[in-house]
Each structure stands twice: as C-alpha cells, then as structure tokens.
Tab-separated table of C-alpha atoms and ligand atoms in Angstrom:
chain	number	residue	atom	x	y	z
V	45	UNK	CA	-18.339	-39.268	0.749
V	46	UNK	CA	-20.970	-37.108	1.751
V	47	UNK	CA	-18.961	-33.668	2.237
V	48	UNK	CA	-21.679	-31.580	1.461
V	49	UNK	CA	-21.520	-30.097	4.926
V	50	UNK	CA	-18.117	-28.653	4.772
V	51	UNK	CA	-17.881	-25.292	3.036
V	52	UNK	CA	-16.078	-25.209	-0.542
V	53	UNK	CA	-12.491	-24.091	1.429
V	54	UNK	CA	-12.695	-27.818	2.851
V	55	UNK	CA	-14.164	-29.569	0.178
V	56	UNK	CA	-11.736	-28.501	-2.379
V	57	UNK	CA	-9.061	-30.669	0.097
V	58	UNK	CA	-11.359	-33.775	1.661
V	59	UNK	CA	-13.428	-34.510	-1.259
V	60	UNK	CA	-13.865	-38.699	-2.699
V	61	UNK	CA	-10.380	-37.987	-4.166
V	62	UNK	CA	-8.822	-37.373	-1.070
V	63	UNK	CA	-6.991	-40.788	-1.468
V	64	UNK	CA	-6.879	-43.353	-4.193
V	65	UNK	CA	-9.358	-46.460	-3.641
V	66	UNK	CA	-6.781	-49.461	-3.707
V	67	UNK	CA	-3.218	-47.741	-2.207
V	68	UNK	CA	-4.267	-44.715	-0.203
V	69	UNK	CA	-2.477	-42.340	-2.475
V	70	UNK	CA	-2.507	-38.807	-0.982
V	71	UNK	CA	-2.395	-37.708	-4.701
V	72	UNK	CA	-4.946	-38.813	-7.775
V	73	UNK	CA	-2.516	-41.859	-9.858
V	74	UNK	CA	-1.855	-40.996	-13.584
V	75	UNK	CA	-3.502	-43.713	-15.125
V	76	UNK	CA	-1.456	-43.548	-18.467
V	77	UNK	CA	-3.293	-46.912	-20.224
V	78	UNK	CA	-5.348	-45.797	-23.501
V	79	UNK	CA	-6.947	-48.946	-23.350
V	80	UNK	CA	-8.390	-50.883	-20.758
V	81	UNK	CA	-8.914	-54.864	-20.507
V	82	UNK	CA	-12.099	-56.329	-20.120
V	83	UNK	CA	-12.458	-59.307	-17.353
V	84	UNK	CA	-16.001	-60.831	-19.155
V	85	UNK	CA	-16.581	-61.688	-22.802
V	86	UNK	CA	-19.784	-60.338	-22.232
V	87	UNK	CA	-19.931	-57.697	-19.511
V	88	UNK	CA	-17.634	-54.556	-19.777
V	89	UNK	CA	-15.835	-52.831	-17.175
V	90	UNK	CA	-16.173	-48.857	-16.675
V	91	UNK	CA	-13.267	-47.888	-19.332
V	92	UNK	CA	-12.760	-49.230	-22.538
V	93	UNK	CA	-10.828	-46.499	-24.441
V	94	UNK	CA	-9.358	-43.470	-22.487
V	95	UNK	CA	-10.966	-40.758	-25.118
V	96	UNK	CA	-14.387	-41.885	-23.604
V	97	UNK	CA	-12.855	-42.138	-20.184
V	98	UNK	CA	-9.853	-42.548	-17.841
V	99	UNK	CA	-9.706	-42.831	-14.272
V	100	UNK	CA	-7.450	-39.589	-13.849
V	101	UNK	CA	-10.121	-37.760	-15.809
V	102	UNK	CA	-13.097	-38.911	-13.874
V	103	UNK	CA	-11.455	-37.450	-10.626
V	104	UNK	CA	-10.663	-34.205	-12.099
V	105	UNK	CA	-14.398	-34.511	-13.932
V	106	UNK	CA	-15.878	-35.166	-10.691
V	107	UNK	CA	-14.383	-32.636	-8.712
V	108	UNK	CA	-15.239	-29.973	-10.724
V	109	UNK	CA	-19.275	-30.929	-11.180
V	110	UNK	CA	-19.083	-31.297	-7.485
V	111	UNK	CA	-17.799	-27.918	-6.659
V	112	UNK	CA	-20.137	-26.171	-9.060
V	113	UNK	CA	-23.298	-28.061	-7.452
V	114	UNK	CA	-23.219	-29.973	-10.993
V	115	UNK	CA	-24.133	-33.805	-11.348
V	116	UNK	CA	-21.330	-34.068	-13.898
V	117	UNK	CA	-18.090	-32.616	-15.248
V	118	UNK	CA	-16.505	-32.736	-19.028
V	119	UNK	CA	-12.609	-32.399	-18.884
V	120	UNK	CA	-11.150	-30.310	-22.368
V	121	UNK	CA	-7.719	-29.984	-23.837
V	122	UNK	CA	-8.488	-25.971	-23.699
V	123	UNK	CA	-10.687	-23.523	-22.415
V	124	UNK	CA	-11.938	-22.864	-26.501
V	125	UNK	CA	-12.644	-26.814	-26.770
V	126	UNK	CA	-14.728	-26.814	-23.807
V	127	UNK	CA	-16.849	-23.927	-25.424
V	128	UNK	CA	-16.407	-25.108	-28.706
V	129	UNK	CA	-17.798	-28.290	-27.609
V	130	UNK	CA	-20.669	-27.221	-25.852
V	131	UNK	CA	-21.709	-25.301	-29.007
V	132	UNK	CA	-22.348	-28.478	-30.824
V	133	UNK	CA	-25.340	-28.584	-29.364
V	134	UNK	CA	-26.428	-26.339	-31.590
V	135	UNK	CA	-28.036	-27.095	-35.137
V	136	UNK	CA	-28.125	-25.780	-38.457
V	137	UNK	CA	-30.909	-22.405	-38.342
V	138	UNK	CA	-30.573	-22.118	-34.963
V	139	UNK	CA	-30.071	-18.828	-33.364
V	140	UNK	CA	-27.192	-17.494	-30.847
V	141	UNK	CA	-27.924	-14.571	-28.504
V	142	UNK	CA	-24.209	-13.636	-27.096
V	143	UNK	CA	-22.526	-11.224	-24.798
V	144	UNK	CA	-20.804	-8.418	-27.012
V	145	UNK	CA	-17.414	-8.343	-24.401
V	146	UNK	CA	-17.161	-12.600	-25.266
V	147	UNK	CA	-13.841	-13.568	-24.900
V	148	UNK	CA	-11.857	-13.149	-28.303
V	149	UNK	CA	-11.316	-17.300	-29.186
V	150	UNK	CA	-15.129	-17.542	-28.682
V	151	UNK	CA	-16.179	-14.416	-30.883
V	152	UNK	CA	-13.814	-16.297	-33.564
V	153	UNK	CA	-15.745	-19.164	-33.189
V	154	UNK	CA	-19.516	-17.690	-33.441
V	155	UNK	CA	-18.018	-15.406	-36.267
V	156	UNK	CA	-15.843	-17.683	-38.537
V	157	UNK	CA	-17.152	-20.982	-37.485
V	158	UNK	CA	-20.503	-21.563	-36.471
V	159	UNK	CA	-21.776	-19.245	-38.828
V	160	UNK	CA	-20.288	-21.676	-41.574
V	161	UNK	CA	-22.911	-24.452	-40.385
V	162	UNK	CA	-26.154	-22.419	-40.276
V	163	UNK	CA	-25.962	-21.046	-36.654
V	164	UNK	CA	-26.866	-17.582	-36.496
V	165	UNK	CA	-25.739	-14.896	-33.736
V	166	UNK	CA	-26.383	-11.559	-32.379
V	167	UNK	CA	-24.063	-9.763	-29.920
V	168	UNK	CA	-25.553	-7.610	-27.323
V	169	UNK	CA	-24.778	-5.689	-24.683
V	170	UNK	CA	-25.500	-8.219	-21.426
V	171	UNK	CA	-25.024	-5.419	-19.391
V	172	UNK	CA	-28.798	-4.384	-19.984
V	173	UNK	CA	-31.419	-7.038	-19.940
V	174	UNK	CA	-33.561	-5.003	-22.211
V	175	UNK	CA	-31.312	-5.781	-25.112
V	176	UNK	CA	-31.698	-9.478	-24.043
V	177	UNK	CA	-35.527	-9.869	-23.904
V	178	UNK	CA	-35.490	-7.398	-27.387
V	179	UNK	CA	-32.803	-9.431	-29.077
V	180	UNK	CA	-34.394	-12.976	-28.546
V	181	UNK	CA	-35.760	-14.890	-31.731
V	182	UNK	CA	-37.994	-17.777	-32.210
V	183	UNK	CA	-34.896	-19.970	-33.129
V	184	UNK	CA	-32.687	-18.762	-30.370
V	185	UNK	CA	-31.201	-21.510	-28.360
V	186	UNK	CA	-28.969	-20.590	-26.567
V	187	UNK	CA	-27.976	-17.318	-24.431
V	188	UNK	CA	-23.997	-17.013	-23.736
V	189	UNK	CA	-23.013	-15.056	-20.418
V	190	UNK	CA	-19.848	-13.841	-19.325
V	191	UNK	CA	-19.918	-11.792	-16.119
V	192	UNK	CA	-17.839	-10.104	-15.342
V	193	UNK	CA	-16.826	-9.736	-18.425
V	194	UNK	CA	-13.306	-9.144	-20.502
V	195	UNK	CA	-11.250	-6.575	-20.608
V	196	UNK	CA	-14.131	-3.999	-18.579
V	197	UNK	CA	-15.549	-6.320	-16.162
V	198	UNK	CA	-19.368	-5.956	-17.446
V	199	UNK	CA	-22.011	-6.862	-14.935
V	200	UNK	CA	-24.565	-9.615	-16.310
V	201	UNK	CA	-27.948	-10.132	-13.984
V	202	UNK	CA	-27.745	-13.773	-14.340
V	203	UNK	CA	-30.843	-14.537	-12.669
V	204	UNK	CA	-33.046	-11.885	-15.041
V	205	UNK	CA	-31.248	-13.683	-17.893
V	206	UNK	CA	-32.403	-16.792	-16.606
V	207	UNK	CA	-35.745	-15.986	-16.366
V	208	UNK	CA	-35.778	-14.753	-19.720
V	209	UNK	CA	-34.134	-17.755	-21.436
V	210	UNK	CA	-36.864	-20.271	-19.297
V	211	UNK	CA	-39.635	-18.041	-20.553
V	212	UNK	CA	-38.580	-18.774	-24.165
V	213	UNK	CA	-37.371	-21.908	-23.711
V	214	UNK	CA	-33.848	-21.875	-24.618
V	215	UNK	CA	-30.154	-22.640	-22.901
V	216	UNK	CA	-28.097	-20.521	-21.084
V	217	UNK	CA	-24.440	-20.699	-21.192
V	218	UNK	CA	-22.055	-19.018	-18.788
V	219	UNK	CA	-17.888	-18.701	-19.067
V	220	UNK	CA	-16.864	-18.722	-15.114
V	221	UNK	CA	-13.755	-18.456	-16.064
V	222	UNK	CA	-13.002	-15.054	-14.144
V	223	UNK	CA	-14.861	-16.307	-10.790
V	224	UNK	CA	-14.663	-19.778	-10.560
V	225	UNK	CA	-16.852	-21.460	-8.456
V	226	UNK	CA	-14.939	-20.515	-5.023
V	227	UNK	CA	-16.727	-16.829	-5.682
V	228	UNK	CA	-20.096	-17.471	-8.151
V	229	UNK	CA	-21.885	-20.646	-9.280
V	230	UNK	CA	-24.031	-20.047	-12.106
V	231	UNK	CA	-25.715	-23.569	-12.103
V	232	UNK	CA	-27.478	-22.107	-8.545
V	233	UNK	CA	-28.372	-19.295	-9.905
V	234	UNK	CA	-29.895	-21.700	-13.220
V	235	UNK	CA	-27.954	-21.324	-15.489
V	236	UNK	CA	-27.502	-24.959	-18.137
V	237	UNK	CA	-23.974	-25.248	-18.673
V	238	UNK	CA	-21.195	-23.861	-16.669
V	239	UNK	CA	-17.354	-23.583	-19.323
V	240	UNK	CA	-14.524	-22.822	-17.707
V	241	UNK	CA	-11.141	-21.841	-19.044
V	242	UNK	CA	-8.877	-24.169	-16.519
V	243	UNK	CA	-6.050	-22.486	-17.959
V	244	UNK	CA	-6.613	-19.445	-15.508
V	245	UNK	CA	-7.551	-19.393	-11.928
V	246	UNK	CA	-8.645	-23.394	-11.346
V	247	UNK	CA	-5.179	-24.604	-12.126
V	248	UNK	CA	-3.779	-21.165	-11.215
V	249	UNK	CA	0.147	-21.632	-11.932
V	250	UNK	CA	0.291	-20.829	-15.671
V	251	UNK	CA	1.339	-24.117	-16.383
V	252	UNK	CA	-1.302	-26.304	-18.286
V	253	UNK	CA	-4.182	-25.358	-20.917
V	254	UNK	CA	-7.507	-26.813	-19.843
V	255	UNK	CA	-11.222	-26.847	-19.826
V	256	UNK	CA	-14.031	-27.710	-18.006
V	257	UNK	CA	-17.957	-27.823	-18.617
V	258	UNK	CA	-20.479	-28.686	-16.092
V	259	UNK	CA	-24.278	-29.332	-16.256
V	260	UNK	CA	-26.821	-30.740	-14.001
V	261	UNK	CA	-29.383	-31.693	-16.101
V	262	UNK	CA	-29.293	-35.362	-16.561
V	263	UNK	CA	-30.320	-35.304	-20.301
V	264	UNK	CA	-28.328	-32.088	-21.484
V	265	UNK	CA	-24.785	-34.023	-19.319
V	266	UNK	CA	-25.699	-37.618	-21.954
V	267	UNK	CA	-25.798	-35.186	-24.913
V	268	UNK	CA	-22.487	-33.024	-24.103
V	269	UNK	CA	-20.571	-36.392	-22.736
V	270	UNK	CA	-21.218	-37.697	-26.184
V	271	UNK	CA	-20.136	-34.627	-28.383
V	272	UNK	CA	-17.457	-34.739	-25.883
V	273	UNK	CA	-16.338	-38.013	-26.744
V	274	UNK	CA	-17.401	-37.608	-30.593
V	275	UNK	CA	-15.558	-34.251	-30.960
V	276	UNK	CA	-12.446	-35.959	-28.616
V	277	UNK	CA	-11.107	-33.109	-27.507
V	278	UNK	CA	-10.653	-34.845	-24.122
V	279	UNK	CA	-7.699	-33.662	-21.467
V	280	UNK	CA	-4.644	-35.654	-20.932
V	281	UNK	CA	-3.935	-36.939	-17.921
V	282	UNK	CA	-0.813	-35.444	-17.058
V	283	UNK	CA	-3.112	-32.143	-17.342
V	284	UNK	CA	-5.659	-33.076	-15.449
V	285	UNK	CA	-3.545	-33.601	-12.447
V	286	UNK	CA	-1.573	-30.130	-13.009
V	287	UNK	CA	-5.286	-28.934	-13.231
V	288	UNK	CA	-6.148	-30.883	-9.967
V	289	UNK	CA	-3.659	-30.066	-8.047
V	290	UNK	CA	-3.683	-26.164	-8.931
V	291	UNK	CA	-7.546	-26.958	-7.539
V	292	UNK	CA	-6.285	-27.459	-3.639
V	293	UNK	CA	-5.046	-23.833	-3.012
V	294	UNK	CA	-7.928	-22.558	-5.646
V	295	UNK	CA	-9.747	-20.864	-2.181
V	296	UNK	CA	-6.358	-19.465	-0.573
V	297	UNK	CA	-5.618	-18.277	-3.984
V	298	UNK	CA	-7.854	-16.148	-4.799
V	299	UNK	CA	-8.769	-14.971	-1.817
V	300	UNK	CA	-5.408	-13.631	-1.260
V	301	UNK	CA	-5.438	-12.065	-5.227
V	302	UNK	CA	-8.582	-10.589	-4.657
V	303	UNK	CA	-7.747	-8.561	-1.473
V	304	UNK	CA	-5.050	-7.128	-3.429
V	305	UNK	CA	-6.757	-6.584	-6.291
V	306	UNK	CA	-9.287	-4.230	-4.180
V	307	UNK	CA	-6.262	-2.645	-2.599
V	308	UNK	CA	-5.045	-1.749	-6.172
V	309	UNK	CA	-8.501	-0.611	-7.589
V	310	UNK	CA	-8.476	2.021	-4.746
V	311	UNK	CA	-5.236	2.879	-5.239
V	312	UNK	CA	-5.436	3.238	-8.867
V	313	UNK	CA	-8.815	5.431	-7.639
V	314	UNK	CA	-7.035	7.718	-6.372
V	315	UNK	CA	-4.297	8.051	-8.650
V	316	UNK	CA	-3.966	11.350	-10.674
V	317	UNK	CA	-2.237	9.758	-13.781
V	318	UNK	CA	-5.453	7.098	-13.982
V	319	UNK	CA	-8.280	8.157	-15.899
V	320	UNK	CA	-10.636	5.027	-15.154
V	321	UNK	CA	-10.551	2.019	-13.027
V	322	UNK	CA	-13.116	-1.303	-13.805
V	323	UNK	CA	-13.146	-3.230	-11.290
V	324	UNK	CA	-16.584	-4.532	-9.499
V	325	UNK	CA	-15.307	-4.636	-5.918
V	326	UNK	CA	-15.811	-0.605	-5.990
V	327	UNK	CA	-19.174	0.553	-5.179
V	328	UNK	CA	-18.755	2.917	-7.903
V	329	UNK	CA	-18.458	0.078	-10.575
V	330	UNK	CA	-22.240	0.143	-11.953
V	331	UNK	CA	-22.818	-3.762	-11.953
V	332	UNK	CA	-21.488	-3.305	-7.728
V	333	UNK	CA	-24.686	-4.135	-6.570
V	334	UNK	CA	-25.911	-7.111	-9.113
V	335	UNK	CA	-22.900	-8.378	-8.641
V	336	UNK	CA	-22.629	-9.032	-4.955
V	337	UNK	CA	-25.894	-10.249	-5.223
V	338	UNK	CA	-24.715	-13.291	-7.240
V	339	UNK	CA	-21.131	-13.723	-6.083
V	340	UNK	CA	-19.022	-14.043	-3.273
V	341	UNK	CA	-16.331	-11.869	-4.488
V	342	UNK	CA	-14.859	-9.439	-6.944
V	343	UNK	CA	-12.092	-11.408	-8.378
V	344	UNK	CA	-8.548	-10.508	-8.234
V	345	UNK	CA	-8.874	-9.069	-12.241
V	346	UNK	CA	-9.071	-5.546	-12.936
V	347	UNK	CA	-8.207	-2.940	-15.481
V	348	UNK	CA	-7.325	1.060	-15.746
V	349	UNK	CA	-7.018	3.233	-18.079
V	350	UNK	CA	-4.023	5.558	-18.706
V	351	UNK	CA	-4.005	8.683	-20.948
V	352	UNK	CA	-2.887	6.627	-24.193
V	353	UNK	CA	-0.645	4.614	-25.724
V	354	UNK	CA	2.314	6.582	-24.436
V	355	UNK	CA	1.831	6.475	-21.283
V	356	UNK	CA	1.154	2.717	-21.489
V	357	UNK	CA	4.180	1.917	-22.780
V	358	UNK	CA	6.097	3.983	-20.116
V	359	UNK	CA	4.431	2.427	-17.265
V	360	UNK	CA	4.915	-0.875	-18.463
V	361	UNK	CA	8.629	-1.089	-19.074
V	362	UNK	CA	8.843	0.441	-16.007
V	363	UNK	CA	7.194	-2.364	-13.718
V	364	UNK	CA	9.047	-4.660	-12.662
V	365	UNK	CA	7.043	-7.385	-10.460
V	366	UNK	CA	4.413	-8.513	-12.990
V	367	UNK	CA	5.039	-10.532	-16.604
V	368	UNK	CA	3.836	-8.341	-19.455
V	369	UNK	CA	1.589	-11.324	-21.270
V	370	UNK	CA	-1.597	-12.661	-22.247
V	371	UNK	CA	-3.522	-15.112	-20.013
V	372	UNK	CA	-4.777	-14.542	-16.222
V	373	UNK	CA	-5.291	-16.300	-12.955
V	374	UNK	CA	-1.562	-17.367	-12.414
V	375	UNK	CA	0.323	-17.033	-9.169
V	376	UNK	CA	2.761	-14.014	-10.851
V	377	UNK	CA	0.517	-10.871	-11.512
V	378	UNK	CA	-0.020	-10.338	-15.122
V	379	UNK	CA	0.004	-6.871	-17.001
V	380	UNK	CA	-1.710	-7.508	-20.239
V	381	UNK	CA	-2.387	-4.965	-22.915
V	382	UNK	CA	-6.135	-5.352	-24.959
V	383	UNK	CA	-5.507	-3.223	-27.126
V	384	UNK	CA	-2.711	-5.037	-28.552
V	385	UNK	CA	-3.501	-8.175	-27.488
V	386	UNK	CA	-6.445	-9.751	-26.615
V	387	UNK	CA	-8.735	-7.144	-28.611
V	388	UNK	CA	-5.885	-6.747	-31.457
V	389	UNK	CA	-8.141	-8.074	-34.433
V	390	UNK	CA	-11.174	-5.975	-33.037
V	391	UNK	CA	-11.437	-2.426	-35.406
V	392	UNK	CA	-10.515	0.254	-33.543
V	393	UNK	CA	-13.850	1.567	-33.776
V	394	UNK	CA	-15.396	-1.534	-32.197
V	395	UNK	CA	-12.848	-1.696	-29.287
V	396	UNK	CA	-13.647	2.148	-28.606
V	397	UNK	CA	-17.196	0.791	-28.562
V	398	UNK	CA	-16.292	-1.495	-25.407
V	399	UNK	CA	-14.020	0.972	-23.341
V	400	UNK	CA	-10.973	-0.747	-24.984
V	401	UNK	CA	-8.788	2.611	-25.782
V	402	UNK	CA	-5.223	2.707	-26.623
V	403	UNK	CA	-4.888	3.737	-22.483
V	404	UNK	CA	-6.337	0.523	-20.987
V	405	UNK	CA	-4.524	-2.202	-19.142
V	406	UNK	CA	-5.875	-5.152	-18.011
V	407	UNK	CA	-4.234	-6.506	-14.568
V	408	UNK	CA	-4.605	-10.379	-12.934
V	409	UNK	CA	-3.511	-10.156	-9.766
V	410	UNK	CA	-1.205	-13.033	-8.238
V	411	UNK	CA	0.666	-14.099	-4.974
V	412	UNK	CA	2.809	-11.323	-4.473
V	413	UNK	CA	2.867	-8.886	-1.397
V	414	UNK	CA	0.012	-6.114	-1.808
V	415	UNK	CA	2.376	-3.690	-0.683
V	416	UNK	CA	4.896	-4.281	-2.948
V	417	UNK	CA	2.554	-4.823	-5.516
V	418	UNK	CA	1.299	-1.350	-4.917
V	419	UNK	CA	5.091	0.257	-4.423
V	420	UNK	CA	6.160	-1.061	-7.810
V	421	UNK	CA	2.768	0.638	-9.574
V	422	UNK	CA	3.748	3.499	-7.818
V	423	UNK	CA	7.105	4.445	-9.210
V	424	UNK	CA	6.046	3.185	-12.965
V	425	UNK	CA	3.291	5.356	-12.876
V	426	UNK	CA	5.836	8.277	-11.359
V	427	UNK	CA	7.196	8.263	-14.306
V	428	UNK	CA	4.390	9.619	-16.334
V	429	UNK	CA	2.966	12.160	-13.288
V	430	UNK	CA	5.681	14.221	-13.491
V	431	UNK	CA	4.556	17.452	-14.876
V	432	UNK	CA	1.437	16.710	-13.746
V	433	UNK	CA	-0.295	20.103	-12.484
V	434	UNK	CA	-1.725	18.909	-8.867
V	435	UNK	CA	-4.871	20.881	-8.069
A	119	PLP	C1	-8.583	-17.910	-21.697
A	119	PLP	C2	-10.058	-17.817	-21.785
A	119	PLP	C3	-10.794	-18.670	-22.620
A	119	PLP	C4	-10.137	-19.679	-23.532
A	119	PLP	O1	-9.499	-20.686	-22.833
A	119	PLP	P1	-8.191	-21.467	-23.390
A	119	PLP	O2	-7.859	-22.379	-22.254
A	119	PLP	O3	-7.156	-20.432	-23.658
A	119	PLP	O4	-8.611	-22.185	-24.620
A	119	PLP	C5	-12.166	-18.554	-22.589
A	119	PLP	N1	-12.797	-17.643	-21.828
A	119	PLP	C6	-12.115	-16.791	-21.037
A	119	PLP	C7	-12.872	-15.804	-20.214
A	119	PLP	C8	-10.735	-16.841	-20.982
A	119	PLP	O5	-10.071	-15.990	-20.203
C-alpha cells in the first residue's frame, strides 16, 4: 500500500497491516509456530525458524521502519537488547564517542561490557558540538545520541553531529526513545540507526518490554538483521502485538501527554517551592530553539527540582494521581526519583555533574486530566510552601 500520502496520525491506523492477507483480520494473527514447513525440497518459503523470522514480527518490524522513513525494522526482547545489539557492530580497538546523560542500562554496557572486548569510549557532553568534533579519534565508529536526553532533557544538534560523523566517516546512533517518531525522526535528519526502547511511549500502557532498531541503509540493515538473528534476542510474538497495538493511539497519546506536560512545566515555572524546571517546550530551556528545529514536539517528559531530599519525599507521598516508579511513556503519569533510581549507582559527585541533585524529580506524563493533574501537584507541593516567605 502506498500510504505515503497520509500524514503519520493516519498511517499509524491504515498501514499494509491494516488487515491480515488471507482472513481480513482487523488485528495482526499471533503466529505462534517456531518452525515453519517447507512446500519444495529445493526452494524455501520466507520462514524457516521463528528466531530469524515470524510473520507477527515482520508486521510489527515493518511498521516501525515505515514510520521512521526506514527500509527496515529489527524487533528486540528489550529496549537494552536492541542497543546492545546494534553495538555488535563494533570491533575489537574500535572507538565509542557517547552522550554523557546515556541512559543508565547503556552506560553499563559501554562501561562493564564493551570495554571487556576492546571497544573503547569517551562520554561527552552532546549538548556542545565542540566537545564532539574535539573528542573524535581515528578509530571512532560510532557517535551515540540521545536528545533530549535523561533525567535533564539535554538538547543534541543532530544535524551538526551528523555532519561531523560523515566528515570522519563513522556511524551515528540515536535512542528515540523519549520522542518517538510521531515528534522527531532521526533517520531524516541522517542519522544510521534509529533504537528505541518500546517499553515506553510506542507501546505506551506499561505492559510489555520491547525494542526496536531501524536503518535505511541497505548494507548496514543485512549486517544488524544478522547480529540480530546471531545474538537472538528476537521479540515474542505475544509482545509484538501488545507493542503493535499500543502503536494505534501512539499520535493521540502523546499528543494529549505533551499538552499537559507544557501545562505542568509552566506551572511548575511559576511555582515558589520549585527551584528548576527542564523541560524543552519552554523557551527558556537552552536546547528550545535546536530543538524545534528537529522535532515536532516537546514530549510529555519533564523534570523539577525541589529544595532536597526532604522536600522530595514530602511531595511525593503526598500525590496521589501518579505511580511513584521507574519507566516512562505509560498511560498513568509516572513520578520517578533519579537520584535514587535511575542515577542510583552514579557517585554523587557525577550525578551533581549532570543536574541530578537530591531535589530532582523526573515526571512522564500520561492520560489523565491536565487539570487534575495540576490540582493534585498543587496540594503536595502545599505541603512544603508553607512557611514560605512570599515576596
Ligand atoms: C528504558 C530505556 C532504555 C532501555 O529499554 P528497556 O526496554 O528497559 O531495555 C533505553 N533508553 C531509554 C532512553 C530508556 O528510557
């Protein structure tokens, strides 16, 4: 089907997977067989063995490459395995530039992992492109982006990265996990391989761990579709429909979460008890402007900062709409703490290095009612303004 007319909203509905091939199913089949028969001694059929591909997979491996402007799509049974993955295209003495705010599961892997087999690293701010062009090596080969980055929503230029990374002929990676590609697709703006943690916004309901890759260059999709298969880290199919169907309301979804969110980033602006807002919806963020120049959106995360720990805590058990967890991009709104969560093995020193203090919480917005959203901040936060001087 030739959608490509139809603007992402639509195509995440009427897409070739609208209905199944041979029943008119309004809903991708499982396919549960691990193996497939072949009809010729001689001449195999599409499948063989599900770890190198299913049916349910390929629609859910489809989709995705389709809505990032990819030409194909690698399902994963997490977020890490997708970017684990994708690092095996790496090789012993090569070097790893990478953003210092990287997601915690991925820092383990550079740190603990990859530097076991030979790859080297160096973290750098990806907030300033100086530190990229100054940082790159004659071995490095690959750049990893995350923008906007975790927990303070750091603002990479991906196109200046781009440029840098074709000028010295090496990859760039990008984790879209916080955007997905209803608000910024990094393969248009040229970057190699897009990873996604499905977990989050894409399947949206905080009910199955996934991940997704997507390239466009023909050569670089053959190598990662056979460390795919090689590593096997390959997505069930129960989770790829969870992860499919979370993909209909994806637009809707976020939409919705990220008008909030912007409600709540001025409101927490304003608020006397909040010391710092990140979020890059407000003009005052300082990656605003690069980011609205390669995204349609802000995103429905943000985080504040509160005077410390205390007041933290106070806040917190008094809320009473969102879940107090790890994880993002589910329908509830989630309150998470960095400090003692996401960023708990980081020293102290290193997460007051990244805006990570003791006061900082990080907020995904979900499905709820702005208002009362908004209301319930309110009162929680009450509870620590009182005594507050007003000037
Ligand atoms: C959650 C997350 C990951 C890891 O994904 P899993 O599905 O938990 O393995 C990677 N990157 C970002 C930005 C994430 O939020």
């Amino acid at each position: 089907m030739n959608n490509q007319k139809w603007t992402l909203e639509t195509r995440l509905i009427h897409n070739q997977w609208k209905t199944d091939g041979t029943t008119g199913a309004v809903s991708v089949p499982i396919q549960h067989a691990s193996t497939f028969h072949q009809a010729s001694f001689d001449q195999f059929g599409e499948y063989d063995y599900s770890r190198s591909g299913t049916p349910t997979r390929k629609a859910l491996e489809e989709t995705i490459a389709e809505l990032e402007g990819g030409t194909r799509g690698f399902a994963f049974s997490s977020g890490m395995a997708a970017i684990s993955t994708a690092f095996l295209l790496l090789s012993q003495g090569d070097h790893l530039l990478i953003t210092k705010d990287v997601y915690g599961g991925t820092y383990r892997m550079v740190t603990n992992v990859l530097s076991r087999y030979g790859i080297e690293h160096t973290f750098v701010d990806m907030t300033d492109l100086n530190q990229i062009a100054l940082n790159i090596k004659e071995n490095t080969k690959v750049i990893y982006l995350e923008t906007p980055s975790n927990p303070t929503l750091g603002i990479t230029d991906v196109r200046g990265v781009v440029k840098l990374a074709k000028a010295h002929g090496c990859l760039t990676f990008l984790d879209n996990t916080f955007m997905t590609p209803a608000l910024q697709r990094p393969l248009e703006l040229g970057v190699d391989v897009v990873l996604h943690s499905a977990t989050k916004f894409l399947s949206g309901h905080s009910d199955v761990l996934s991940g997704l890759a997507v390239v466009k260059d023909e050569k670089l999709a053959e190598d990662l579709g056979k460390l795919q298969n090689s590593f096997g880290a390959v997505l069930g199919v129960h989770d790829c429909w969870l992860v499919l169907r979370g993909l209909k309301t994806l637009q809707v979804r976020l939409e919705k979460a990220s008008k909030t969110a912007r409600q709540l980033a001025e409101f927490f602006t304003k608020h006397h008890a909040v010391k710092q807002v990140y979020y890059p919806g407000l003009s005052s963020h300082p990656g605003a402007q690069v980011h609205k120049h390669q995204s349609n959106g802000a995103g429905a995360v943000l985080s504040f900062e509160l005077a410390d720990a205390e007041a933290v805590k106070k806040v917190v058990e008094n809320m009473t709409i969102p879940v107090f967890a790890v994880s993002l991009g589910g329908v509830e709104s989630i309150l998470s703490y960095p400090a003692k969560m996401s960023h708990a093995a980081m020293p102290k020193e290193e997460r007051l290095k990244r805006g990570i203090s003791d006061g900082l919480l990080r907020l995904s917005v979900g499905m709820e009612h702005a208002d009362d959203l908004q209301k319930d901040f309110s009162e929680a936060l009450q509870t620590i303004s009182e005594g507050v001087v007003h000037l």
